Short mmCIF file of C-alpha atoms in Angstrom, two decimals:
data_model
loop_
_atom_site.label_atom_id
_atom_site.label_comp_id
_atom_site.label_asym_id
_atom_site.label_seq_id
_atom_site.Cartn_x
_atom_site.Cartn_y
_atom_site.Cartn_z
CA MET A 1 41.50 40.87 -11.94
CA ASN A 2 39.47 43.61 -13.52
CA THR A 3 39.47 47.09 -12.11
CA PHE A 4 36.69 49.65 -12.42
CA ASP A 5 37.21 51.39 -15.75
CA PHE A 6 36.48 55.10 -15.40
CA GLU A 7 37.84 55.93 -18.83
CA ILE A 8 35.22 53.93 -20.66
CA ILE A 9 32.55 55.74 -18.65
CA ILE A 10 33.91 59.13 -19.61
CA GLU A 11 34.21 58.01 -23.23
CA ARG A 12 30.62 56.74 -23.39
CA PHE A 13 29.07 59.38 -21.20
CA PRO A 14 27.82 61.57 -24.09
CA ILE A 15 25.85 58.59 -25.41
CA PHE A 16 24.26 58.15 -22.00
CA LEU A 17 23.42 61.83 -21.76
CA LYS A 18 21.70 61.66 -25.12
CA ALA A 19 19.71 58.66 -23.92
CA THR A 20 18.67 60.63 -20.84
CA ILE A 21 16.60 62.96 -23.02
CA PRO A 22 13.97 60.36 -23.99
CA THR A 23 13.87 59.21 -20.37
CA ILE A 24 13.07 62.75 -19.23
CA GLN A 25 10.59 63.28 -22.04
CA LEU A 26 8.82 60.05 -21.22
CA THR A 27 8.70 60.98 -17.54
CA LEU A 28 7.19 64.39 -18.27
CA LEU A 29 4.63 62.87 -20.64
CA ALA A 30 3.66 60.26 -18.08
CA ILE A 31 3.39 62.89 -15.33
CA THR A 32 1.23 65.18 -17.47
CA PHE A 33 -1.17 62.57 -18.78
CA GLY A 34 -1.05 60.54 -15.59
CA THR A 35 -2.13 63.61 -13.62
CA ILE A 36 -4.95 64.40 -16.05
CA ILE A 37 -6.16 60.80 -15.94
CA GLY A 38 -5.68 60.70 -12.18
CA LEU A 39 -7.78 63.82 -11.62
CA ILE A 40 -10.61 62.53 -13.82
CA ILE A 41 -10.60 59.09 -12.17
CA ALA A 42 -10.41 60.62 -8.68
CA LEU A 43 -13.43 62.84 -9.39
CA MET A 44 -15.32 59.87 -10.77
CA LYS A 45 -14.59 57.86 -7.66
CA ILE A 46 -15.87 60.51 -5.28
CA SER A 47 -18.82 61.63 -7.42
CA GLN A 48 -22.34 60.86 -6.26
CA LYS A 49 -23.15 59.12 -9.55
CA LYS A 50 -22.94 55.38 -9.27
CA PRO A 51 -21.88 54.54 -12.87
CA LEU A 52 -18.97 57.00 -12.64
CA MET A 53 -17.93 55.57 -9.29
CA ILE A 54 -17.92 52.09 -10.75
CA ILE A 55 -15.85 53.10 -13.77
CA GLY A 56 -13.34 54.90 -11.54
CA THR A 57 -13.02 52.00 -9.15
CA PHE A 58 -12.70 49.55 -12.04
CA TYR A 59 -9.94 51.66 -13.57
CA THR A 60 -7.75 51.71 -10.48
CA TRP A 61 -8.47 48.05 -9.89
CA ILE A 62 -7.10 47.14 -13.33
CA PHE A 63 -4.21 49.54 -13.71
CA ARG A 64 -2.97 49.32 -10.16
CA GLY A 65 -3.47 45.60 -9.93
CA ILE A 66 -1.62 44.46 -13.06
CA PRO A 67 2.17 44.91 -12.99
CA LEU A 68 3.32 47.74 -15.22
CA LEU A 69 5.67 45.41 -17.03
CA VAL A 70 2.78 43.13 -17.96
CA GLN A 71 0.74 46.14 -19.08
CA LEU A 72 3.57 47.23 -21.33
CA PHE A 73 3.80 43.73 -22.83
CA ILE A 74 0.06 43.70 -23.46
CA ILE A 75 0.12 47.13 -25.11
CA TYR A 76 3.24 46.60 -27.22
CA TYR A 77 3.25 42.87 -27.97
CA GLY A 78 -0.37 41.94 -27.37
CA LEU A 79 -2.49 44.64 -28.97
CA PRO A 80 -0.98 44.28 -32.49
CA SER A 81 -2.65 40.88 -32.76
CA ILE A 82 -6.02 42.63 -32.67
CA GLY A 83 -4.80 45.26 -35.09
CA ILE A 84 -3.76 48.01 -32.67
CA GLU A 85 -0.12 48.88 -33.15
CA PHE A 86 2.02 51.40 -31.33
CA SER A 87 5.59 52.51 -31.72
CA PRO A 88 7.76 51.68 -28.68
CA ARG A 89 7.58 55.33 -27.69
CA GLU A 90 3.80 55.50 -27.92
CA ALA A 91 3.35 52.23 -26.08
CA ALA A 92 5.72 53.41 -23.36
CA ALA A 93 3.98 56.77 -22.90
CA LEU A 94 0.57 55.10 -22.91
CA GLY A 95 1.48 52.37 -20.44
CA LEU A 96 3.18 54.72 -17.99
CA SER A 97 0.37 57.30 -18.14
CA LEU A 98 -2.38 54.73 -17.63
CA CYS A 99 -0.64 53.08 -14.73
CA GLY A 100 0.58 56.35 -13.19
CA GLY A 101 -2.96 57.70 -13.54
CA ALA A 102 -4.29 54.93 -11.32
CA TYR A 103 -1.86 55.74 -8.53
CA ILE A 104 -2.28 59.50 -8.92
CA ALA A 105 -6.07 59.05 -8.77
CA GLU A 106 -5.71 57.46 -5.35
CA ILE A 107 -3.42 60.28 -4.18
CA ILE A 108 -5.84 62.97 -5.37
CA ARG A 109 -8.86 61.17 -3.94
CA ALA A 110 -7.20 60.88 -0.54
CA GLY A 111 -6.16 64.56 -0.72
CA ILE A 112 -9.67 65.72 -1.55
CA GLN A 113 -11.25 63.57 1.13
CA SER A 114 -8.83 64.91 3.73
CA ILE A 115 -10.39 68.37 3.44
CA ASP A 116 -12.84 69.18 6.24
CA LYS A 117 -16.45 68.33 5.36
CA GLY A 118 -17.47 71.81 6.52
CA GLN A 119 -15.78 73.32 3.47
CA MET A 120 -18.10 71.51 1.09
CA GLU A 121 -21.10 72.47 3.23
CA ALA A 122 -20.08 76.12 3.31
CA ALA A 123 -19.67 76.13 -0.46
CA TYR A 124 -23.05 74.44 -0.89
CA SER A 125 -24.72 76.86 1.52
CA LEU A 126 -23.61 79.72 -0.73
CA GLY A 127 -25.32 78.13 -3.71
CA MET A 128 -22.27 76.57 -5.33
CA SER A 129 -22.70 73.44 -7.41
CA TRP A 130 -20.66 70.31 -6.70
CA GLU A 131 -18.27 71.19 -9.52
CA GLN A 132 -17.80 74.76 -8.31
CA ALA A 133 -17.25 73.64 -4.74
CA MET A 134 -14.75 71.04 -5.93
CA PHE A 135 -12.69 73.28 -8.21
CA ARG A 136 -12.88 76.55 -6.28
CA VAL A 137 -12.85 75.39 -2.70
CA ILE A 138 -11.79 71.79 -2.17
CA ILE A 139 -9.10 71.08 -4.78
CA PRO A 140 -7.13 74.33 -4.24
CA GLN A 141 -6.90 73.46 -0.54
CA SER A 142 -5.85 69.89 -1.18
CA LEU A 143 -2.99 70.92 -3.50
CA LYS A 144 -0.63 71.57 -0.63
CA ARG A 145 -1.33 68.15 0.85
CA LEU A 146 -0.86 66.55 -2.55
CA ILE A 147 2.69 67.79 -3.05
CA PRO A 148 4.60 65.19 -0.96
CA PRO A 149 2.80 62.07 -2.24
CA MET A 150 2.80 63.43 -5.80
CA GLY A 151 6.55 64.00 -5.58
CA ASN A 152 6.90 60.38 -4.57
CA GLU A 153 4.76 59.22 -7.44
CA PHE A 154 6.67 61.31 -9.97
CA ILE A 155 9.93 59.76 -8.78
CA THR A 156 8.39 56.31 -9.11
CA LEU A 157 7.27 57.15 -12.64
CA LEU A 158 10.76 58.37 -13.50
CA LYS A 159 12.26 55.11 -12.30
CA ASP A 160 9.56 53.05 -13.98
CA THR A 161 10.50 54.52 -17.34
CA SER A 162 13.41 52.06 -17.19
CA LEU A 163 10.89 49.22 -17.64
CA VAL A 164 10.18 50.32 -21.19
CA ALA A 165 13.66 49.12 -22.15
CA VAL A 166 11.99 45.71 -22.56
CA ILE A 167 9.77 46.98 -25.36
CA SER A 168 12.90 48.18 -27.11
CA MET A 169 12.39 51.87 -26.60
CA VAL A 170 15.74 53.60 -26.65
CA GLU A 171 16.16 55.29 -23.31
CA LEU A 172 18.69 55.25 -20.50
CA LEU A 173 18.56 51.61 -19.44
CA ARG A 174 18.25 50.31 -23.00
CA THR A 175 21.32 52.35 -23.92
CA ALA A 176 23.19 50.93 -20.93
CA GLN A 177 22.31 47.45 -22.20
CA THR A 178 23.61 48.06 -25.70
CA GLN A 179 26.71 49.80 -24.39
CA ALA A 180 27.34 46.93 -21.98
CA SER A 181 27.39 44.39 -24.77
CA ALA A 182 29.41 46.66 -27.05
CA THR A 183 32.13 47.41 -24.50
CA PHE A 184 32.03 44.18 -22.47
CA LYS A 185 31.92 46.45 -19.42
CA PRO A 186 28.43 45.76 -17.94
CA PHE A 187 29.35 46.89 -14.45
CA GLU A 188 30.57 50.33 -15.53
CA MET A 189 27.71 50.85 -17.96
CA TYR A 190 24.93 49.89 -15.55
CA VAL A 191 26.49 51.89 -12.75
CA THR A 192 26.55 54.89 -15.07
CA ALA A 193 22.86 54.45 -15.83
CA GLY A 194 22.15 54.06 -12.13
CA PHE A 195 24.09 57.21 -11.37
CA ILE A 196 22.12 59.25 -13.89
CA TYR A 197 18.81 57.93 -12.51
CA LEU A 198 19.99 58.89 -9.05
CA MET A 199 20.85 62.41 -10.18
CA LEU A 200 17.43 62.79 -11.82
CA THR A 201 15.52 61.57 -8.77
CA THR A 202 17.63 63.84 -6.56
CA LEU A 203 16.76 66.78 -8.78
CA PHE A 204 13.05 65.91 -8.47
CA THR A 205 13.32 65.63 -4.72
CA ILE A 206 14.94 69.04 -4.42
CA LEU A 207 12.35 70.62 -6.72
CA PHE A 208 9.48 69.19 -4.71
CA ASN A 209 10.98 70.22 -1.40
CA LYS A 210 11.27 73.77 -2.72
CA LEU A 211 7.67 73.68 -3.93
CA GLU A 212 6.50 72.40 -0.58
CA GLU A 213 8.35 75.17 1.24
CA ARG A 214 6.87 77.83 -1.00
CA LEU A 215 3.33 76.55 -0.57
CA ALA A 216 3.82 76.31 3.18
CA LEU A 217 4.77 80.00 3.19
CA SER A 218 1.65 81.07 1.31
CA GLU A 219 -0.57 80.55 4.34
CA MET B 1 -44.42 82.64 5.05
CA MET B 2 -40.69 82.19 4.67
CA VAL B 3 -40.29 78.58 5.77
CA GLU B 4 -42.81 75.86 6.42
CA LEU B 5 -41.86 72.49 7.83
CA LYS B 6 -44.57 69.89 8.11
CA GLN B 7 -44.21 66.66 10.07
CA ILE B 8 -40.52 66.23 9.42
CA TYR B 9 -38.89 62.91 10.20
CA LYS B 10 -35.18 62.41 9.83
CA SER B 11 -32.92 59.61 10.92
CA PHE B 12 -29.26 58.73 10.56
CA GLY B 13 -29.23 54.98 10.23
CA THR B 14 -31.31 53.70 13.11
CA LEU B 15 -30.97 56.92 15.09
CA GLU B 16 -34.10 59.04 14.83
CA VAL B 17 -33.01 62.69 15.01
CA LEU B 18 -36.25 64.46 14.11
CA LYS B 19 -39.66 63.10 14.95
CA ASP B 20 -42.76 64.77 13.62
CA VAL B 21 -41.39 68.32 13.69
CA SER B 22 -43.60 71.06 12.28
CA LEU B 23 -42.85 74.74 12.35
CA THR B 24 -43.17 77.93 10.37
CA ILE B 25 -40.96 80.96 10.13
CA GLU B 26 -42.59 84.24 9.15
CA LYS B 27 -40.90 86.88 7.05
CA GLY B 28 -38.86 89.16 9.28
CA GLU B 29 -39.17 86.85 12.25
CA VAL B 30 -36.29 85.95 14.53
CA LEU B 31 -36.73 82.36 15.65
CA VAL B 32 -34.41 80.97 18.29
CA ILE B 33 -34.17 77.24 18.80
CA ILE B 34 -32.85 76.00 22.12
CA GLY B 35 -32.43 72.58 23.64
CA PRO B 36 -29.86 70.08 24.86
CA SER B 37 -27.21 68.85 22.44
CA GLY B 38 -28.37 65.97 20.33
CA SER B 39 -31.94 67.23 20.36
CA GLY B 40 -31.99 67.70 16.59
CA LYS B 41 -31.73 71.51 16.46
CA SER B 42 -28.85 71.65 13.99
CA THR B 43 -30.28 68.91 11.82
CA LEU B 44 -33.52 70.85 11.64
CA LEU B 45 -31.70 73.93 10.30
CA ARG B 46 -29.71 71.83 7.85
CA CYS B 47 -32.88 70.33 6.43
CA ILE B 48 -34.10 73.81 5.48
CA ASN B 49 -31.24 74.36 3.02
CA GLN B 50 -31.05 70.71 2.08
CA LEU B 51 -27.67 69.96 3.58
CA GLU B 52 -29.65 67.07 5.01
CA LYS B 53 -32.38 65.17 3.24
CA ILE B 54 -35.52 64.39 5.17
CA ASN B 55 -36.98 60.89 5.37
CA GLN B 56 -40.54 62.07 5.63
CA GLY B 57 -42.52 65.29 5.73
CA GLU B 58 -42.70 68.47 3.71
CA ILE B 59 -40.48 71.51 3.36
CA ILE B 60 -41.60 74.73 1.73
CA VAL B 61 -39.23 77.68 1.45
CA THR B 62 -40.49 81.04 0.13
CA GLY B 63 -43.50 79.29 -1.35
CA GLN B 64 -41.43 76.71 -3.21
CA VAL B 65 -41.84 73.05 -2.32
CA VAL B 66 -38.38 71.70 -1.58
CA ALA B 67 -39.33 68.20 -0.54
CA ARG B 68 -42.59 66.39 -0.05
CA LYS B 69 -42.46 62.86 1.27
CA HIS B 70 -45.64 61.53 2.75
CA PRO B 71 -46.27 57.83 3.22
CA GLY B 72 -48.42 56.41 0.45
CA GLU B 73 -47.95 59.47 -1.77
CA LYS B 74 -45.63 60.10 -4.66
CA GLU B 75 -42.38 61.62 -3.44
CA PHE B 76 -41.23 64.99 -4.62
CA VAL B 77 -37.66 66.17 -4.25
CA LEU B 78 -36.43 69.40 -5.80
CA PRO B 79 -33.96 68.73 -8.65
CA LEU B 80 -30.32 69.37 -7.75
CA LYS B 81 -29.96 72.47 -9.95
CA GLN B 82 -32.92 74.07 -8.21
CA VAL B 83 -31.53 73.11 -4.81
CA TYR B 84 -28.40 75.08 -5.71
CA LYS B 85 -30.61 78.02 -6.69
CA LEU B 86 -32.62 77.71 -3.50
CA ARG B 87 -29.50 77.86 -1.33
CA GLU B 88 -28.63 81.26 -2.78
CA LYS B 89 -31.64 82.59 -0.91
CA ILE B 90 -30.68 80.90 2.36
CA GLY B 91 -27.59 82.15 4.14
CA MET B 92 -25.96 79.86 6.66
CA VAL B 93 -23.46 80.46 9.45
CA PHE B 94 -21.73 77.44 10.95
CA GLN B 95 -20.41 76.70 14.40
CA ARG B 96 -16.90 76.19 13.06
CA PHE B 97 -17.06 79.16 10.62
CA ASN B 98 -16.00 77.02 7.61
CA LEU B 99 -14.29 79.95 5.96
CA PHE B 100 -12.22 79.28 2.86
CA PRO B 101 -8.67 79.28 4.28
CA HIS B 102 -6.97 79.76 0.92
CA MET B 103 -8.78 83.02 0.20
CA LYS B 104 -8.33 86.45 1.70
CA ALA B 105 -11.22 87.86 3.70
CA VAL B 106 -12.58 89.99 0.86
CA ARG B 107 -12.35 87.06 -1.54
CA ASN B 108 -14.22 84.84 0.89
CA VAL B 109 -17.08 87.31 0.69
CA ALA B 110 -16.88 88.00 -3.06
CA GLU B 111 -16.41 84.41 -4.23
CA ALA B 112 -20.04 83.28 -4.31
CA PRO B 113 -21.43 86.57 -5.70
CA ILE B 114 -18.92 86.35 -8.55
CA HIS B 115 -19.23 82.67 -9.42
CA VAL B 116 -22.72 81.83 -8.27
CA ALA B 117 -24.72 85.05 -8.63
CA LYS B 118 -22.54 86.17 -11.59
CA VAL B 119 -22.10 89.68 -10.25
CA PRO B 120 -19.34 91.54 -12.14
CA LYS B 121 -16.03 91.25 -10.29
CA LYS B 122 -15.58 94.92 -9.51
CA GLU B 123 -19.08 95.29 -8.19
CA ALA B 124 -18.76 92.08 -6.16
CA TYR B 125 -15.59 93.33 -4.51
CA GLU B 126 -17.17 96.69 -3.74
CA ARG B 127 -20.13 94.93 -2.19
CA ALA B 128 -17.78 92.62 -0.30
CA CYS B 129 -16.04 95.64 1.20
CA GLN B 130 -19.38 97.05 2.28
CA MET B 131 -20.27 93.76 3.92
CA LEU B 132 -16.95 93.69 5.74
CA LYS B 133 -17.59 97.21 6.94
CA LYS B 134 -21.01 96.19 8.17
CA VAL B 135 -19.51 93.47 10.38
CA GLY B 136 -16.67 95.72 11.51
CA LEU B 137 -13.87 94.15 9.48
CA SER B 138 -12.99 97.01 7.14
CA ASP B 139 -9.32 96.80 8.07
CA LYS B 140 -9.12 93.03 7.47
CA GLU B 141 -9.95 92.90 3.77
CA GLN B 142 -6.58 91.46 2.82
CA ALA B 143 -6.19 89.11 5.80
CA TYR B 144 -6.39 85.35 5.52
CA PRO B 145 -8.90 83.70 7.88
CA ALA B 146 -6.09 82.02 9.85
CA HIS B 147 -4.86 85.45 10.88
CA LEU B 148 -8.20 86.50 12.36
CA SER B 149 -9.53 85.87 15.85
CA GLY B 150 -12.47 83.51 16.28
CA GLY B 151 -14.90 86.38 16.65
CA GLN B 152 -13.55 88.06 13.53
CA GLN B 153 -13.75 84.79 11.62
CA GLN B 154 -17.38 84.31 12.54
CA ARG B 155 -18.22 87.90 11.59
CA LEU B 156 -16.46 87.28 8.28
CA ALA B 157 -18.58 84.17 7.81
CA ILE B 158 -21.70 86.25 8.41
CA ALA B 159 -20.51 88.81 5.85
CA ARG B 160 -19.88 86.00 3.38
CA ALA B 161 -23.42 84.71 3.78
CA LEU B 162 -24.94 88.20 3.60
CA ALA B 163 -23.12 88.98 0.35
CA MET B 164 -25.50 86.63 -1.47
CA GLU B 165 -28.37 88.83 -0.26
CA PRO B 166 -30.28 85.95 1.29
CA GLU B 167 -33.92 86.16 2.29
CA ILE B 168 -33.32 84.14 5.42
CA MET B 169 -30.27 83.47 7.56
CA LEU B 170 -29.67 80.23 9.43
CA PHE B 171 -27.27 80.32 12.37
CA ASP B 172 -26.05 76.97 13.65
CA GLU B 173 -24.58 77.59 17.11
CA PRO B 174 -22.61 80.58 15.83
CA THR B 175 -20.90 81.35 19.12
CA SER B 176 -20.33 77.86 20.51
CA ALA B 177 -16.76 77.59 19.22
CA LEU B 178 -15.75 81.03 20.50
CA ASP B 179 -13.85 82.11 23.58
CA PRO B 180 -16.32 83.78 25.97
CA GLU B 181 -14.87 87.26 25.47
CA LEU B 182 -15.48 87.04 21.69
CA VAL B 183 -19.12 85.98 21.87
CA GLY B 184 -20.44 89.51 22.32
CA GLU B 185 -19.11 90.95 19.06
CA VAL B 186 -20.76 88.18 17.05
CA LEU B 187 -24.06 88.48 18.86
CA GLN B 188 -23.99 92.25 18.29
CA VAL B 189 -23.73 91.73 14.53
CA MET B 190 -26.64 89.32 14.72
CA LYS B 191 -28.70 91.77 16.75
CA ASP B 192 -28.06 94.49 14.19
CA LEU B 193 -29.15 92.12 11.49
CA ALA B 194 -32.36 91.30 13.35
CA LYS B 195 -33.04 95.00 13.75
CA GLU B 196 -32.79 95.45 9.99
CA GLY B 197 -35.62 92.98 9.63
CA MET B 198 -33.71 89.94 8.45
CA THR B 199 -35.55 86.66 8.82
CA MET B 200 -33.41 84.51 11.09
CA ALA B 201 -33.42 81.02 12.54
CA VAL B 202 -30.83 80.71 15.27
CA VAL B 203 -29.74 77.61 17.12
CA THR B 204 -27.92 78.79 20.21
CA HIS B 205 -27.12 78.27 23.85
CA GLU B 206 -26.98 82.05 24.42
CA MET B 207 -30.13 82.53 26.44
CA SER B 208 -29.60 86.27 26.73
CA PHE B 209 -29.73 86.54 22.95
CA ALA B 210 -32.91 84.47 22.91
CA LYS B 211 -34.49 86.73 25.54
CA ASP B 212 -33.45 90.01 23.92
CA VAL B 213 -33.77 89.33 20.23
CA ALA B 214 -36.09 86.40 19.58
CA ASP B 215 -39.65 86.93 18.44
CA ARG B 216 -40.30 83.30 19.20
CA VAL B 217 -38.39 80.60 21.07
CA ILE B 218 -38.65 76.90 20.36
CA PHE B 219 -37.48 74.32 22.86
CA MET B 220 -36.49 70.98 21.36
CA ASP B 221 -35.63 67.74 23.07
CA GLU B 222 -35.05 64.26 21.68
CA GLY B 223 -36.01 65.22 18.16
CA ARG B 224 -39.31 66.87 19.04
CA ILE B 225 -40.52 70.39 19.60
CA VAL B 226 -41.49 70.31 23.25
CA GLU B 227 -42.70 73.87 23.59
CA GLN B 228 -42.73 77.17 21.76
CA GLY B 229 -43.71 80.69 22.53
CA THR B 230 -42.49 84.23 23.05
CA PRO B 231 -39.30 84.61 25.10
CA GLN B 232 -41.48 85.85 27.97
CA GLU B 233 -43.54 82.68 27.85
CA ILE B 234 -40.63 80.26 27.49
CA PHE B 235 -38.36 81.89 30.03
CA GLY B 236 -41.10 83.28 32.28
CA GLN B 237 -43.65 80.49 32.58
CA PRO B 238 -42.65 77.39 30.66
CA THR B 239 -45.49 74.89 30.68
CA GLN B 240 -43.46 71.76 30.19
CA GLU B 241 -41.40 70.10 32.89
CA ARG B 242 -38.60 69.28 30.40
CA THR B 243 -38.29 72.93 29.45
CA ARG B 244 -38.07 73.95 33.08
CA THR B 245 -35.38 71.33 33.78
CA PHE B 246 -33.33 72.45 30.79
CA LEU B 247 -33.57 76.13 31.61
CA ARG B 248 -32.72 75.55 35.23
CA LYS B 249 -29.58 73.70 34.17
CA ILE B 250 -28.43 76.16 31.57
CA LEU B 251 -29.22 79.36 33.46
CA ASN B 252 -27.33 78.30 36.59
#
C-alpha cells in the first residue's frame, strides 16, 4: 500500500516553482492582449458601422465557438503545413489571447451596454463624437461593472494556460507530467500542480476583491 | 430665425409620434411646449439636435439645413461630423439630468469645453466655476453628482449645457423628476436665463412657468400642434376643445 509521499513533493518543489513562472507570464500576456483584442472587438460589435459589426460578431463566433484546445492544435500543429510556424510559447500566447479576447469582448460589450442610454445622449448633446462619448463617458463608468466578470475571465485564462501543455510548452502542468513519469509518483506531482494553480487563482481572487472594494469607495 | 421645422413626420416602428409638425423659434424667444404625455413634445425637441432622425420634413437650425426629406425629392442629411458641430450650438437639459456620475461637478461642466470646444484647461475650469456660480452651486465644485439633491443636479446640468455657450437651449421636462419643493430653484435659474435673452424651447408641465416666462405657448396632442399663441391666448381663451380639456385637467 502506497502512502502519500510528502518528501518527494518537497524535493521537487523548486522545479515546480520554476515552472510556475512561464504559467504566470503566459497568463499576463493572455490577459493583456486578450483585453486589447476584447476592447477592439467589443467596440466593433456596438459600432453603427455594419462591416465592423459583422467582423466583430464573426470573431466571437469563431473564437468562442471552437474549443481552445482545438484552436491550439490548429495554431501549433496545423498552421505549419501552410508555412506558418510558431514556437510553443508563441502559439500558446496567441491561442490564449485570441480565445480570451472573444470572451472579454462579450464582457466589455455587456458592460458598455449596461450604462444608461441617457449618458450617451448627454455626451452627444454637448457635441461629443461617438468616440469621445465612448472613451470619456461610457467606458470609465462601465469599468466598475467590468471588474467582477473580468476577474472571472482572468482566472479562467490562468487555468486554461494548463491546456498548452499539449503543445509541449513547458509550464506547470507539463512539468508535473514530466516529474510524474520521472518519479513514478503521479498523484503527488499532479496534486502539487493543482495546489499551485489553486494558490494562484486565490491570489487573483483576493486582488480583484480588493480592486472592487477600492472602486466601490470612489463613488 | 433660430430654428425652423417644416412638416416634420417621425415614427417609431408603426407608431407615428409626429405628424406634420411645423414651427419656428425666433432668436431670443422662449417657447413653451405643453401637452399630454405621449403627444410627441420630447421627440420634437430631440429632432432639433438630431438625437432623433426625422422620417420626413425639413429642419433648419441657425440657417443651416440639418435634414431635408420630402417625398419625391433627393434626401439631404447633415454629415455626422457636422451634426456634432451643430450640437455644440444647442444646449440640452434632460428630465433625468444625465450628469456624468464619475466626474466632479466642476469637471462635468468643463469636460465638453475642454474636449469638444478645445478651450485651454485652466480657462475651461475658470469658466466652469463661473457657470456653477450662476446656477448657485459655487460651494459644490468638488462634489460628485450623487451627493447633490435633485434640484442641484438639474442646475448642474444646466450649467454644463451653458458652458458650451449655446445659441439655443432645449429643456425636456426639466422639473418632472424633481420633488415638488425642488422645482422652484430650477425654474428660477431658467427664468434668469430667459431674462438674459437666451433662446429657449421648454417642454414642461409647469403651467406657471409657461404663463410667466413664455413668449409663445404651443399645445401638442397626438403628434400634432393643436394650437399656439401667447400665454394669454392659450390660457385665457383657448380656441380648441382639446386644449381646454387638457388645461382643465392639469390646472385642477
